[in-house]
Amino acid sequence: MTRTFECEIQARLRDINLGGHVDNVEAMRVVDEARLLFFRFAPLEDDAAHGRPGLLREVPSGVVELMGSQRVDYRAEMRFVAYQPFLVSIRVSHVGRSSFAIASELRVAPDHPPALIAESSLVLWDTAAGAAWPIADDVRATLAAYTGEPAALRPRPGDAGA
């Protein structure tokens, strides 16, 4: 069974735009904050054996993740509710040679459908070499434990079936 990372990100007053709903840029900030928690800080299974937390715990120092692309579907209006956190779930949706993709969903409450669905592609980059870093077997194994279905994005105009 595929594991999914889930977390809560506290809504902030600054997230609201002039229309009274959560701004699209701030919604992506919430997803980005959850992604950083997942990659670098989340307590995951077998953390003690690795000495540090996060999905990318086996990635060596000097290798960073760079955003390659992002696609977002906004599915529902998000209104600010004081003290009600956003709920974010993330899973890996693809692993390549030196890149991987994640599928993210943001909900405003547990019983609501996703208000935002996103798919992000990230490249692992060796800063010393100035080149993409081929994903090592131990990193690939950790990514595989969280690999599931791609994001259920709407077809783009002109795509087959759109």
PDB file of C-alpha atoms in Angstrom:
ATOM      1  CA  MET A   1       0.000   0.000   0.000  1.00  0.00           C
ATOM      2  CA  THR A   2       1.281   3.438  -0.911  1.00  0.00           C
ATOM      3  CA  ARG A   3       2.032   5.824   1.906  1.00  0.00           C
ATOM      4  CA  THR A   4       0.875   9.427   1.715  1.00  0.00           C
ATOM      5  CA  PHE A   5       2.265  12.340   3.692  1.00  0.00           C
ATOM      6  CA  GLU A   6      -0.454  14.412   5.359  1.00  0.00           C
ATOM      7  CA  CYS A   7      -0.122  17.582   7.387  1.00  0.00           C
ATOM      8  CA  GLU A   8      -1.951  20.667   8.558  1.00  0.00           C
ATOM      9  CA  ILE A   9      -0.792  24.173   7.655  1.00  0.00           C
ATOM     10  CA  GLN A  10      -2.320  26.977   9.680  1.00  0.00           C
ATOM     11  CA  ALA A  11      -4.310  29.509   7.655  1.00  0.00           C
ATOM     12  CA  ARG A  12      -3.188  33.126   8.064  1.00  0.00           C
ATOM     13  CA  LEU A  13      -5.000  36.408   7.605  1.00  0.00           C
ATOM     14  CA  ARG A  14      -2.510  37.368   4.903  1.00  0.00           C
ATOM     15  CA  ASP A  15      -3.816  34.450   2.813  1.00  0.00           C
ATOM     16  CA  ILE A  16      -7.003  36.418   2.000  1.00  0.00           C
ATOM     17  CA  ASN A  17      -7.236  38.612  -1.078  1.00  0.00           C
ATOM     18  CA  LEU A  18      -9.545  41.561  -1.744  1.00  0.00           C
ATOM     19  CA  GLY A  19     -12.317  39.186  -2.850  1.00  0.00           C
ATOM     20  CA  GLY A  20     -12.428  37.627   0.620  1.00  0.00           C
ATOM     21  CA  HIS A  21     -11.113  34.227  -0.365  1.00  0.00           C
ATOM     22  CA  VAL A  22      -7.709  32.575  -0.165  1.00  0.00           C
ATOM     23  CA  ASP A  23      -5.494  33.950  -2.908  1.00  0.00           C
ATOM     24  CA  ASN A  24      -4.140  31.451  -5.473  1.00  0.00           C
ATOM     25  CA  VAL A  25      -0.537  32.472  -4.737  1.00  0.00           C
ATOM     26  CA  GLU A  26      -1.058  31.924  -1.007  1.00  0.00           C
ATOM     27  CA  ALA A  27      -2.716  28.554  -1.676  1.00  0.00           C
ATOM     28  CA  MET A  28       0.445  27.466  -3.507  1.00  0.00           C
ATOM     29  CA  ARG A  29       2.510  28.796  -0.590  1.00  0.00           C
ATOM     30  CA  VAL A  30       0.598  26.401   1.666  1.00  0.00           C
ATOM     31  CA  VAL A  31       1.319  23.486  -0.688  1.00  0.00           C
ATOM     32  CA  ASP A  32       4.985  24.532  -0.903  1.00  0.00           C
ATOM     33  CA  GLU A  33       5.292  24.683   2.891  1.00  0.00           C
ATOM     34  CA  ALA A  34       3.839  21.166   3.150  1.00  0.00           C
ATOM     35  CA  ARG A  35       6.267  19.959   0.460  1.00  0.00           C
ATOM     36  CA  LEU A  36       9.235  21.336   2.401  1.00  0.00           C
ATOM     37  CA  LEU A  37       7.996  19.652   5.583  1.00  0.00           C
ATOM     38  CA  PHE A  38       7.648  16.337   3.739  1.00  0.00           C
ATOM     39  CA  PHE A  39      11.049  16.499   2.060  1.00  0.00           C
ATOM     40  CA  ARG A  40      13.176  17.766   4.947  1.00  0.00           C
ATOM     41  CA  PHE A  41      11.442  17.605   8.335  1.00  0.00           C
ATOM     42  CA  ALA A  42       8.612  15.053   8.456  1.00  0.00           C
ATOM     43  CA  PRO A  43       9.025  12.178  10.888  1.00  0.00           C
ATOM     44  CA  LEU A  44       8.760   9.119   8.664  1.00  0.00           C
ATOM     45  CA  GLU A  45       9.157   5.396   9.276  1.00  0.00           C
ATOM     46  CA  ASP A  46      12.733   4.282  10.033  1.00  0.00           C
ATOM     47  CA  ASP A  47      13.986   7.824  10.790  1.00  0.00           C
ATOM     48  CA  ALA A  48      16.170   6.515  13.602  1.00  0.00           C
ATOM     49  CA  ALA A  49      18.020   4.233  11.192  1.00  0.00           C
ATOM     50  CA  HIS A  50      18.810   7.181   8.920  1.00  0.00           C
ATOM     51  CA  GLY A  51      19.709   9.778  11.515  1.00  0.00           C
ATOM     52  CA  ARG A  52      17.467  12.491  10.106  1.00  0.00           C
ATOM     53  CA  PRO A  53      13.844  13.015   9.075  1.00  0.00           C
ATOM     54  CA  GLY A  54      12.165  13.711   5.756  1.00  0.00           C
ATOM     55  CA  LEU A  55      11.597  12.001   2.437  1.00  0.00           C
ATOM     56  CA  LEU A  56      14.955  13.194   1.074  1.00  0.00           C
ATOM     57  CA  ARG A  57      16.926  12.154   4.152  1.00  0.00           C
ATOM     58  CA  GLU A  58      19.316   9.968   2.122  1.00  0.00           C
ATOM     59  CA  VAL A  59      20.119  12.725  -0.382  1.00  0.00           C
ATOM     60  CA  PRO A  60      23.714  13.849   0.234  1.00  0.00           C
ATOM     61  CA  SER A  61      24.653  17.315   1.361  1.00  0.00           C
ATOM     62  CA  GLY A  62      25.105  19.601  -1.624  1.00  0.00           C
ATOM     63  CA  VAL A  63      22.255  18.031  -3.582  1.00  0.00           C
ATOM     64  CA  VAL A  64      19.112  20.167  -3.626  1.00  0.00           C
ATOM     65  CA  GLU A  65      15.718  19.854  -5.236  1.00  0.00           C
ATOM     66  CA  LEU A  66      14.831  22.379  -7.920  1.00  0.00           C
ATOM     67  CA  MET A  67      11.295  22.926  -9.168  1.00  0.00           C
ATOM     68  CA  GLY A  68      11.128  21.877 -12.812  1.00  0.00           C
ATOM     69  CA  SER A  69       7.446  22.397 -13.477  1.00  0.00           C
ATOM     70  CA  GLN A  70       4.138  22.796 -11.720  1.00  0.00           C
ATOM     71  CA  ARG A  71       0.553  22.380 -12.834  1.00  0.00           C
ATOM     72  CA  VAL A  72      -2.351  23.387 -10.624  1.00  0.00           C
ATOM     73  CA  ASP A  73      -6.108  22.928 -10.850  1.00  0.00           C
ATOM     74  CA  TYR A  74      -8.222  25.049  -8.530  1.00  0.00           C
ATOM     75  CA  ARG A  75     -11.409  23.098  -7.838  1.00  0.00           C
ATOM     76  CA  ALA A  76     -13.253  25.133  -5.213  1.00  0.00           C
ATOM     77  CA  GLU A  77     -13.197  28.495  -3.527  1.00  0.00           C
ATOM     78  CA  MET A  78     -11.202  28.591  -0.313  1.00  0.00           C
ATOM     79  CA  ARG A  79     -12.470  30.937   2.373  1.00  0.00           C
ATOM     80  CA  PHE A  80     -10.429  31.866   5.415  1.00  0.00           C
ATOM     81  CA  VAL A  81     -11.736  30.367   8.659  1.00  0.00           C
ATOM     82  CA  ALA A  82      -9.905  31.478  11.797  1.00  0.00           C
ATOM     83  CA  TYR A  83      -8.070  28.629  13.547  1.00  0.00           C
ATOM     84  CA  GLN A  84      -8.997  26.144  10.841  1.00  0.00           C
ATOM     85  CA  PRO A  85      -5.861  24.746   9.209  1.00  0.00           C
ATOM     86  CA  PHE A  86      -5.532  23.714   5.596  1.00  0.00           C
ATOM     87  CA  LEU A  87      -5.112  19.954   5.120  1.00  0.00           C
ATOM     88  CA  VAL A  88      -2.460  18.906   2.601  1.00  0.00           C
ATOM     89  CA  SER A  89      -1.680  15.414   1.336  1.00  0.00           C
ATOM     90  CA  ILE A  90       1.306  14.587  -0.858  1.00  0.00           C
ATOM     91  CA  ARG A  91       2.476  11.440  -2.608  1.00  0.00           C
ATOM     92  CA  VAL A  92       5.214  10.730  -5.134  1.00  0.00           C
ATOM     93  CA  SER A  93       3.674  10.185  -8.567  1.00  0.00           C
ATOM     94  CA  HIS A  94       6.730   9.429 -10.731  1.00  0.00           C
ATOM     95  CA  VAL A  95      10.438   8.705 -10.293  1.00  0.00           C
ATOM     96  CA  GLY A  96      12.848   9.250 -13.164  1.00  0.00           C
ATOM     97  CA  ARG A  97      16.641   9.159 -13.490  1.00  0.00           C
ATOM     98  CA  SER A  98      17.363  12.445 -11.695  1.00  0.00           C
ATOM     99  CA  SER A  99      13.878  13.853 -11.171  1.00  0.00           C
ATOM    100  CA  PHE A 100      10.616  12.916  -9.558  1.00  0.00           C
ATOM    101  CA  ALA A 101       7.072  14.241  -9.420  1.00  0.00           C
ATOM    102  CA  ILE A 102       4.681  14.715  -6.544  1.00  0.00           C
ATOM    103  CA  ALA A 103       0.897  14.945  -6.510  1.00  0.00           C
ATOM    104  CA  SER A 104      -0.572  17.307  -3.906  1.00  0.00           C
ATOM    105  CA  GLU A 105      -4.092  17.981  -2.684  1.00  0.00           C
ATOM    106  CA  LEU A 106      -5.249  20.820  -0.439  1.00  0.00           C
ATOM    107  CA  ARG A 107      -8.523  20.630   1.482  1.00  0.00           C
ATOM    108  CA  VAL A 108     -10.186  23.200   3.714  1.00  0.00           C
ATOM    109  CA  ALA A 109     -11.772  20.495   5.904  1.00  0.00           C
ATOM    110  CA  PRO A 110     -11.517  16.693   6.139  1.00  0.00           C
ATOM    111  CA  ASP A 111     -15.006  16.126   4.729  1.00  0.00           C
ATOM    112  CA  HIS A 112     -14.483  18.465   1.743  1.00  0.00           C
ATOM    113  CA  PRO A 113     -13.172  17.449  -1.678  1.00  0.00           C
ATOM    114  CA  PRO A 114      -9.805  18.920  -2.705  1.00  0.00           C
ATOM    115  CA  ALA A 115      -9.944  22.658  -3.339  1.00  0.00           C
ATOM    116  CA  LEU A 116      -6.608  22.449  -5.147  1.00  0.00           C
ATOM    117  CA  ILE A 117      -4.844  19.604  -6.949  1.00  0.00           C
ATOM    118  CA  ALA A 118      -1.271  20.019  -8.157  1.00  0.00           C
ATOM    119  CA  GLU A 119       1.481  18.018  -9.806  1.00  0.00           C
ATOM    120  CA  SER A 120       5.049  19.251  -9.397  1.00  0.00           C
ATOM    121  CA  SER A 121       8.207  17.917 -11.040  1.00  0.00           C
ATOM    122  CA  LEU A 122      11.474  18.339  -9.170  1.00  0.00           C
ATOM    123  CA  VAL A 123      15.050  17.790 -10.290  1.00  0.00           C
ATOM    124  CA  LEU A 124      17.736  16.710  -7.836  1.00  0.00           C
ATOM    125  CA  TRP A 125      20.673  19.021  -8.519  1.00  0.00           C
ATOM    126  CA  ASP A 126      24.296  18.546  -7.456  1.00  0.00           C
ATOM    127  CA  THR A 127      25.430  22.094  -6.680  1.00  0.00           C
ATOM    128  CA  ALA A 128      29.155  21.227  -6.765  1.00  0.00           C
ATOM    129  CA  ALA A 129      28.956  19.471 -10.141  1.00  0.00           C
ATOM    130  CA  GLY A 130      26.445  21.942 -11.581  1.00  0.00           C
ATOM    131  CA  ALA A 131      24.447  19.044 -12.995  1.00  0.00           C
ATOM    132  CA  ALA A 132      21.482  16.820 -12.305  1.00  0.00           C
ATOM    133  CA  TRP A 133      22.161  14.173  -9.658  1.00  0.00           C
ATOM    134  CA  PRO A 134      21.198  10.611 -10.661  1.00  0.00           C
ATOM    135  CA  ILE A 135      18.880   9.248  -7.963  1.00  0.00           C
ATOM    136  CA  ALA A 136      20.743   6.695  -5.835  1.00  0.00           C
ATOM    137  CA  ASP A 137      19.160   3.333  -5.001  1.00  0.00           C
ATOM    138  CA  ASP A 138      18.475   4.173  -1.334  1.00  0.00           C
ATOM    139  CA  VAL A 139      16.761   7.442  -2.281  1.00  0.00           C
ATOM    140  CA  ARG A 140      14.810   5.653  -5.006  1.00  0.00           C
ATOM    141  CA  ALA A 141      13.613   3.054  -2.457  1.00  0.00           C
ATOM    142  CA  THR A 142      12.318   5.772  -0.109  1.00  0.00           C
ATOM    143  CA  LEU A 143      10.573   7.555  -2.983  1.00  0.00           C
ATOM    144  CA  ALA A 144       9.035   4.241  -4.089  1.00  0.00           C
ATOM    145  CA  ALA A 145       7.429   3.761  -0.662  1.00  0.00           C
ATOM    146  CA  TYR A 146       5.417   6.955  -1.257  1.00  0.00           C
ATOM    147  CA  THR A 147       4.697   6.425  -4.968  1.00  0.00           C
ATOM    148  CA  GLY A 148       1.063   6.359  -6.001  1.00  0.00           C
ATOM    149  CA  GLU A 149      -1.273   7.638  -8.671  1.00  0.00           C
ATOM    150  CA  PRO A 150      -0.542  10.855 -10.567  1.00  0.00           C
ATOM    151  CA  ALA A 151      -2.571  13.951  -9.742  1.00  0.00           C
ATOM    152  CA  ALA A 152      -6.123  13.843 -11.118  1.00  0.00           C
ATOM    153  CA  LEU A 153      -5.750  17.034 -13.144  1.00  0.00           C
ATOM    154  CA  ARG A 154      -8.375  18.175 -15.653  1.00  0.00           C
ATOM    155  CA  PRO A 155      -7.379  17.711 -19.286  1.00  0.00           C
ATOM    156  CA  ARG A 156      -6.045  20.807 -20.992  1.00  0.00           C
ATOM    157  CA  PRO A 157      -7.901  22.223 -23.986  1.00  0.00           C
ATOM    158  CA  GLY A 158      -6.639  20.416 -27.054  1.00  0.00           C
ATOM    159  CA  ASP A 159      -5.481  17.328 -25.112  1.00  0.00           C
ATOM    160  CA  ALA A 160      -6.893  14.011 -26.231  1.00  0.00           C
ATOM    161  CA  GLY A 161     -10.262  13.535 -24.570  1.00  0.00           C
ATOM    162  CA  ALA A 162     -10.633  17.227 -23.625  1.00  0.00           C
TER     163      ALA A 162
END
